[in-house]
Amino acid sequence: MLGLPLATLVGSTSLGEPAGAATPATAGMVRAGSDHDGRPHRIGVSATTYKAVTRETGGALFVVEQANQRRGGPPLHVHHGEDELFYVLAGDYIVQVGDRRYPLGAGDCILGPRGVPHAWAFVGAGTGRLLLSYAPAGKMEAFFNAWEQLGFTPGGYSQEKDAALLRSYGMERRGPPIVL
């Protein structure tokens, strides 16, 4: 065994990378405050920047950063195909997962498992920043793009208007936004 390369012994080609793992064409670095494709998005109550996009991860992950300058958030909804991780970068939020509400501040995170209704709301003053990760990426990037292209205004959620859109991307509305 002493004559074998370390990679053979530990089952990887480099530290932290499993043997046979695909190497992406680019590392996909995105600078703070920037969007992956150089185009910020206006989605719901948030200014949104895409950090890791579906095509870059082979569909395994989609990550966005949302900057919130006003209180509120999306209605209670459920994803049938994706887990959603909420990670607070700055500000104060309430995240509801199932029937429980969790106050979150900078550095806190919580998982919204697929199939479990969830919602979030920015409840602080100033600007809040929330990192949202979807795994697998599923149809989330396409949903965010459609939401923006259809011209849904910040806070412009309505049961009638978004029900069909949500369904077409594997989600359902389950209730109103968190009341502040």
PDB file of C-alpha atoms in Angstrom:
ATOM      1  CA  MET A   1       0.000   0.000   0.000  1.00  0.00           C
ATOM      2  CA  LEU A   2       2.838   2.396   0.648  1.00  0.00           C
ATOM      3  CA  GLY A   3       3.716   2.407  -3.043  1.00  0.00           C
ATOM      4  CA  LEU A   4       0.219   3.518  -4.151  1.00  0.00           C
ATOM      5  CA  PRO A   5      -0.567   7.168  -4.920  1.00  0.00           C
ATOM      6  CA  LEU A   6      -2.527   8.958  -2.178  1.00  0.00           C
ATOM      7  CA  ALA A   7      -5.464   9.482  -4.573  1.00  0.00           C
ATOM      8  CA  THR A   8      -5.816   5.721  -4.948  1.00  0.00           C
ATOM      9  CA  LEU A   9      -5.798   5.209  -1.190  1.00  0.00           C
ATOM     10  CA  VAL A  10      -8.416   7.856  -0.388  1.00  0.00           C
ATOM     11  CA  GLY A  11     -10.545   7.390  -3.514  1.00  0.00           C
ATOM     12  CA  SER A  12     -10.171  10.871  -4.953  1.00  0.00           C
ATOM     13  CA  THR A  13      -8.180  12.702  -7.572  1.00  0.00           C
ATOM     14  CA  SER A  14      -7.695  15.789  -5.436  1.00  0.00           C
ATOM     15  CA  LEU A  15      -8.626  16.699  -1.902  1.00  0.00           C
ATOM     16  CA  GLY A  16     -12.398  16.932  -1.544  1.00  0.00           C
ATOM     17  CA  GLU A  17     -13.179  15.709  -5.059  1.00  0.00           C
ATOM     18  CA  PRO A  18     -14.478  12.161  -5.540  1.00  0.00           C
ATOM     19  CA  ALA A  19     -12.730   9.987  -8.090  1.00  0.00           C
ATOM     20  CA  GLY A  20     -14.338  10.338 -11.501  1.00  0.00           C
ATOM     21  CA  ALA A  21     -16.102  13.629 -10.615  1.00  0.00           C
ATOM     22  CA  ALA A  22     -16.845  15.852 -13.580  1.00  0.00           C
ATOM     23  CA  THR A  23     -14.858  19.046 -13.655  1.00  0.00           C
ATOM     24  CA  PRO A  24     -16.935  22.057 -14.736  1.00  0.00           C
ATOM     25  CA  ALA A  25     -15.725  24.071 -17.717  1.00  0.00           C
ATOM     26  CA  THR A  26     -15.517  27.133 -15.482  1.00  0.00           C
ATOM     27  CA  ALA A  27     -15.466  27.643 -11.759  1.00  0.00           C
ATOM     28  CA  GLY A  28     -18.466  29.962 -12.032  1.00  0.00           C
ATOM     29  CA  MET A  29     -17.183  32.667  -9.695  1.00  0.00           C
ATOM     30  CA  VAL A  30     -19.562  35.581  -9.127  1.00  0.00           C
ATOM     31  CA  ARG A  31     -18.384  38.729  -7.340  1.00  0.00           C
ATOM     32  CA  ALA A  32     -20.303  40.221  -4.406  1.00  0.00           C
ATOM     33  CA  GLY A  33     -23.233  42.296  -5.620  1.00  0.00           C
ATOM     34  CA  SER A  34     -23.001  40.819  -9.120  1.00  0.00           C
ATOM     35  CA  ASP A  35     -25.209  38.479 -11.120  1.00  0.00           C
ATOM     36  CA  HIS A  36     -23.892  35.304 -12.773  1.00  0.00           C
ATOM     37  CA  ASP A  37     -24.902  36.555 -16.213  1.00  0.00           C
ATOM     38  CA  GLY A  38     -24.355  40.254 -15.499  1.00  0.00           C
ATOM     39  CA  ARG A  39     -28.060  41.057 -15.326  1.00  0.00           C
ATOM     40  CA  PRO A  40     -29.811  41.656 -11.986  1.00  0.00           C
ATOM     41  CA  HIS A  41     -33.423  40.539 -11.729  1.00  0.00           C
ATOM     42  CA  ARG A  42     -36.495  42.035 -10.052  1.00  0.00           C
ATOM     43  CA  ILE A  43     -38.545  39.195  -8.593  1.00  0.00           C
ATOM     44  CA  GLY A  44     -41.354  39.616  -6.069  1.00  0.00           C
ATOM     45  CA  VAL A  45     -40.267  41.938  -3.256  1.00  0.00           C
ATOM     46  CA  SER A  46     -36.575  41.403  -4.028  1.00  0.00           C
ATOM     47  CA  ALA A  47     -33.710  42.585  -6.170  1.00  0.00           C
ATOM     48  CA  THR A  48     -32.252  39.211  -7.144  1.00  0.00           C
ATOM     49  CA  THR A  49     -28.860  38.105  -8.412  1.00  0.00           C
ATOM     50  CA  TYR A  50     -28.202  34.604  -9.690  1.00  0.00           C
ATOM     51  CA  LYS A  51     -25.091  33.078  -8.108  1.00  0.00           C
ATOM     52  CA  ALA A  52     -25.014  29.447  -9.365  1.00  0.00           C
ATOM     53  CA  VAL A  53     -27.158  28.633 -12.360  1.00  0.00           C
ATOM     54  CA  THR A  54     -28.757  25.394 -13.489  1.00  0.00           C
ATOM     55  CA  ARG A  55     -26.635  24.885 -16.613  1.00  0.00           C
ATOM     56  CA  GLU A  56     -23.434  25.327 -14.614  1.00  0.00           C
ATOM     57  CA  THR A  57     -24.355  22.647 -12.054  1.00  0.00           C
ATOM     58  CA  GLY A  58     -25.817  20.061 -14.394  1.00  0.00           C
ATOM     59  CA  GLY A  59     -29.208  20.684 -12.775  1.00  0.00           C
ATOM     60  CA  ALA A  60     -28.002  19.833  -9.269  1.00  0.00           C
ATOM     61  CA  LEU A  61     -28.233  23.333  -7.763  1.00  0.00           C
ATOM     62  CA  PHE A  62     -29.600  26.843  -8.331  1.00  0.00           C
ATOM     63  CA  VAL A  63     -28.540  29.642  -5.956  1.00  0.00           C
ATOM     64  CA  VAL A  64     -29.832  33.227  -5.792  1.00  0.00           C
ATOM     65  CA  GLU A  65     -29.208  36.164  -3.509  1.00  0.00           C
ATOM     66  CA  GLN A  66     -32.193  38.359  -2.768  1.00  0.00           C
ATOM     67  CA  ALA A  67     -31.829  41.887  -1.435  1.00  0.00           C
ATOM     68  CA  ASN A  68     -34.927  43.127   0.344  1.00  0.00           C
ATOM     69  CA  GLN A  69     -35.496  46.812   1.025  1.00  0.00           C
ATOM     70  CA  ARG A  70     -39.077  46.459   2.118  1.00  0.00           C
ATOM     71  CA  ARG A  71     -40.771  44.118   4.514  1.00  0.00           C
ATOM     72  CA  GLY A  72     -42.609  41.055   3.316  1.00  0.00           C
ATOM     73  CA  GLY A  73     -42.121  37.960   1.214  1.00  0.00           C
ATOM     74  CA  PRO A  74     -43.834  35.354  -0.942  1.00  0.00           C
ATOM     75  CA  PRO A  75     -47.024  33.471  -0.047  1.00  0.00           C
ATOM     76  CA  LEU A  76     -46.932  30.114   1.679  1.00  0.00           C
ATOM     77  CA  HIS A  77     -46.106  27.590  -1.032  1.00  0.00           C
ATOM     78  CA  VAL A  78     -44.669  24.118  -1.583  1.00  0.00           C
ATOM     79  CA  HIS A  79     -42.050  22.779  -3.998  1.00  0.00           C
ATOM     80  CA  HIS A  80     -42.719  19.217  -5.085  1.00  0.00           C
ATOM     81  CA  GLY A  81     -39.283  18.607  -6.579  1.00  0.00           C
ATOM     82  CA  GLU A  82     -36.740  20.809  -4.774  1.00  0.00           C
ATOM     83  CA  ASP A  83     -35.398  21.351  -1.280  1.00  0.00           C
ATOM     84  CA  GLU A  84     -34.855  25.044  -0.462  1.00  0.00           C
ATOM     85  CA  LEU A  85     -32.175  26.288   1.907  1.00  0.00           C
ATOM     86  CA  PHE A  86     -32.613  29.770   3.403  1.00  0.00           C
ATOM     87  CA  TYR A  87     -29.351  31.391   4.577  1.00  0.00           C
ATOM     88  CA  VAL A  88     -29.512  34.925   5.991  1.00  0.00           C
ATOM     89  CA  LEU A  89     -26.581  37.111   4.961  1.00  0.00           C
ATOM     90  CA  ALA A  90     -27.882  40.326   6.564  1.00  0.00           C
ATOM     91  CA  GLY A  91     -31.016  41.559   8.303  1.00  0.00           C
ATOM     92  CA  ASP A  92     -33.879  39.896  10.115  1.00  0.00           C
ATOM     93  CA  TYR A  93     -36.266  37.366   8.595  1.00  0.00           C
ATOM     94  CA  ILE A  94     -39.038  35.029   9.635  1.00  0.00           C
ATOM     95  CA  VAL A  95     -39.102  31.707   7.812  1.00  0.00           C
ATOM     96  CA  GLN A  96     -42.074  29.403   8.137  1.00  0.00           C
ATOM     97  CA  VAL A  97     -41.503  25.697   7.471  1.00  0.00           C
ATOM     98  CA  GLY A  98     -44.581  23.573   7.951  1.00  0.00           C
ATOM     99  CA  ASP A  99     -46.546  25.018  10.886  1.00  0.00           C
ATOM    100  CA  ARG A 100     -43.547  26.568  12.692  1.00  0.00           C
ATOM    101  CA  ARG A 101     -42.047  30.026  12.287  1.00  0.00           C
ATOM    102  CA  TYR A 102     -38.374  30.653  12.911  1.00  0.00           C
ATOM    103  CA  PRO A 103     -36.757  34.065  13.479  1.00  0.00           C
ATOM    104  CA  LEU A 104     -33.457  34.178  11.575  1.00  0.00           C
ATOM    105  CA  GLY A 105     -30.625  36.704  11.619  1.00  0.00           C
ATOM    106  CA  ALA A 106     -27.278  36.994   9.848  1.00  0.00           C
ATOM    107  CA  GLY A 107     -25.537  33.629   9.712  1.00  0.00           C
ATOM    108  CA  ASP A 108     -28.670  31.587  10.467  1.00  0.00           C
ATOM    109  CA  CYS A 109     -30.099  29.063   8.030  1.00  0.00           C
ATOM    110  CA  ILE A 110     -32.960  26.598   7.784  1.00  0.00           C
ATOM    111  CA  LEU A 111     -33.938  23.920   5.293  1.00  0.00           C
ATOM    112  CA  GLY A 112     -37.361  23.871   3.666  1.00  0.00           C
ATOM    113  CA  PRO A 113     -37.644  20.234   2.518  1.00  0.00           C
ATOM    114  CA  ARG A 114     -39.490  19.476  -0.711  1.00  0.00           C
ATOM    115  CA  GLY A 115     -43.128  18.673  -0.075  1.00  0.00           C
ATOM    116  CA  VAL A 116     -43.305  20.874   3.055  1.00  0.00           C
ATOM    117  CA  PRO A 117     -45.106  24.252   2.755  1.00  0.00           C
ATOM    118  CA  HIS A 118     -42.914  27.240   3.529  1.00  0.00           C
ATOM    119  CA  ALA A 119     -42.704  31.026   3.267  1.00  0.00           C
ATOM    120  CA  TRP A 120     -40.333  33.770   4.350  1.00  0.00           C
ATOM    121  CA  ALA A 121     -40.600  37.450   5.130  1.00  0.00           C
ATOM    122  CA  PHE A 122     -38.050  40.197   5.622  1.00  0.00           C
ATOM    123  CA  VAL A 123     -38.978  41.816   8.932  1.00  0.00           C
ATOM    124  CA  GLY A 124     -36.004  44.108   9.577  1.00  0.00           C
ATOM    125  CA  ALA A 125     -35.138  47.709   8.874  1.00  0.00           C
ATOM    126  CA  GLY A 126     -32.804  48.789   6.098  1.00  0.00           C
ATOM    127  CA  THR A 127     -31.777  46.081   3.644  1.00  0.00           C
ATOM    128  CA  GLY A 128     -31.900  42.349   4.212  1.00  0.00           C
ATOM    129  CA  ARG A 129     -29.978  39.824   2.149  1.00  0.00           C
ATOM    130  CA  LEU A 130     -31.087  36.215   1.823  1.00  0.00           C
ATOM    131  CA  LEU A 131     -29.273  33.427  -0.026  1.00  0.00           C
ATOM    132  CA  LEU A 132     -31.678  30.812  -1.417  1.00  0.00           C
ATOM    133  CA  SER A 133     -30.389  27.462  -2.672  1.00  0.00           C
ATOM    134  CA  TYR A 134     -32.536  24.951  -4.537  1.00  0.00           C
ATOM    135  CA  ALA A 135     -31.455  21.325  -4.851  1.00  0.00           C
ATOM    136  CA  PRO A 136     -31.895  19.875  -7.283  1.00  0.00           C
ATOM    137  CA  ALA A 137     -32.274  22.984  -9.412  1.00  0.00           C
ATOM    138  CA  GLY A 138     -35.399  21.577 -11.038  1.00  0.00           C
ATOM    139  CA  LYS A 139     -37.384  24.283 -12.783  1.00  0.00           C
ATOM    140  CA  MET A 140     -36.570  27.080 -10.321  1.00  0.00           C
ATOM    141  CA  GLU A 141     -34.377  29.192 -12.602  1.00  0.00           C
ATOM    142  CA  ALA A 142     -36.979  28.933 -15.369  1.00  0.00           C
ATOM    143  CA  PHE A 143     -39.688  29.903 -12.843  1.00  0.00           C
ATOM    144  CA  PHE A 144     -37.771  32.990 -11.687  1.00  0.00           C
ATOM    145  CA  ASN A 145     -37.197  34.016 -15.314  1.00  0.00           C
ATOM    146  CA  ALA A 146     -40.889  33.534 -16.189  1.00  0.00           C
ATOM    147  CA  TRP A 147     -42.013  35.420 -13.062  1.00  0.00           C
ATOM    148  CA  GLU A 148     -39.846  38.367 -14.043  1.00  0.00           C
ATOM    149  CA  GLN A 149     -40.808  38.297 -17.739  1.00  0.00           C
ATOM    150  CA  LEU A 150     -44.519  38.245 -16.921  1.00  0.00           C
ATOM    151  CA  GLY A 151     -44.080  41.540 -15.113  1.00  0.00           C
ATOM    152  CA  PHE A 152     -45.207  40.501 -11.653  1.00  0.00           C
ATOM    153  CA  THR A 153     -44.544  43.618  -9.628  1.00  0.00           C
ATOM    154  CA  PRO A 154     -42.816  43.553  -6.248  1.00  0.00           C
ATOM    155  CA  GLY A 155     -45.368  42.270  -3.777  1.00  0.00           C
ATOM    156  CA  GLY A 156     -47.766  41.610  -6.648  1.00  0.00           C
ATOM    157  CA  TYR A 157     -48.697  38.124  -5.550  1.00  0.00           C
ATOM    158  CA  SER A 158     -52.278  37.071  -6.135  1.00  0.00           C
ATOM    159  CA  GLN A 159     -53.868  33.676  -5.804  1.00  0.00           C
ATOM    160  CA  GLU A 160     -55.496  33.853  -9.208  1.00  0.00           C
ATOM    161  CA  LYS A 161     -52.507  35.267 -11.055  1.00  0.00           C
ATOM    162  CA  ASP A 162     -49.812  32.944  -9.768  1.00  0.00           C
ATOM    163  CA  ALA A 163     -51.623  29.605  -9.266  1.00  0.00           C
ATOM    164  CA  ALA A 164     -51.235  28.407 -12.854  1.00  0.00           C
ATOM    165  CA  LEU A 165     -47.658  29.665 -13.076  1.00  0.00           C
ATOM    166  CA  LEU A 166     -46.682  27.897  -9.852  1.00  0.00           C
ATOM    167  CA  ARG A 167     -48.296  24.636 -10.987  1.00  0.00           C
ATOM    168  CA  SER A 168     -46.476  24.730 -14.308  1.00  0.00           C
ATOM    169  CA  TYR A 169     -43.161  24.824 -12.416  1.00  0.00           C
ATOM    170  CA  GLY A 170     -43.959  22.079  -9.894  1.00  0.00           C
ATOM    171  CA  MET A 171     -45.179  24.248  -7.007  1.00  0.00           C
ATOM    172  CA  GLU A 172     -48.455  25.105  -5.309  1.00  0.00           C
ATOM    173  CA  ARG A 173     -49.627  28.095  -3.350  1.00  0.00           C
ATOM    174  CA  ARG A 174     -50.799  26.960   0.093  1.00  0.00           C
ATOM    175  CA  GLY A 175     -51.694  30.226   1.794  1.00  0.00           C
ATOM    176  CA  PRO A 176     -51.066  33.965   2.086  1.00  0.00           C
ATOM    177  CA  PRO A 177     -47.711  35.619   2.783  1.00  0.00           C
ATOM    178  CA  ILE A 178     -46.589  35.825   6.409  1.00  0.00           C
ATOM    179  CA  VAL A 179     -48.573  38.640   8.049  1.00  0.00           C
ATOM    180  CA  LEU A 180     -46.285  41.225   9.637  1.00  0.00           C
TER     181      LEU A 180
END
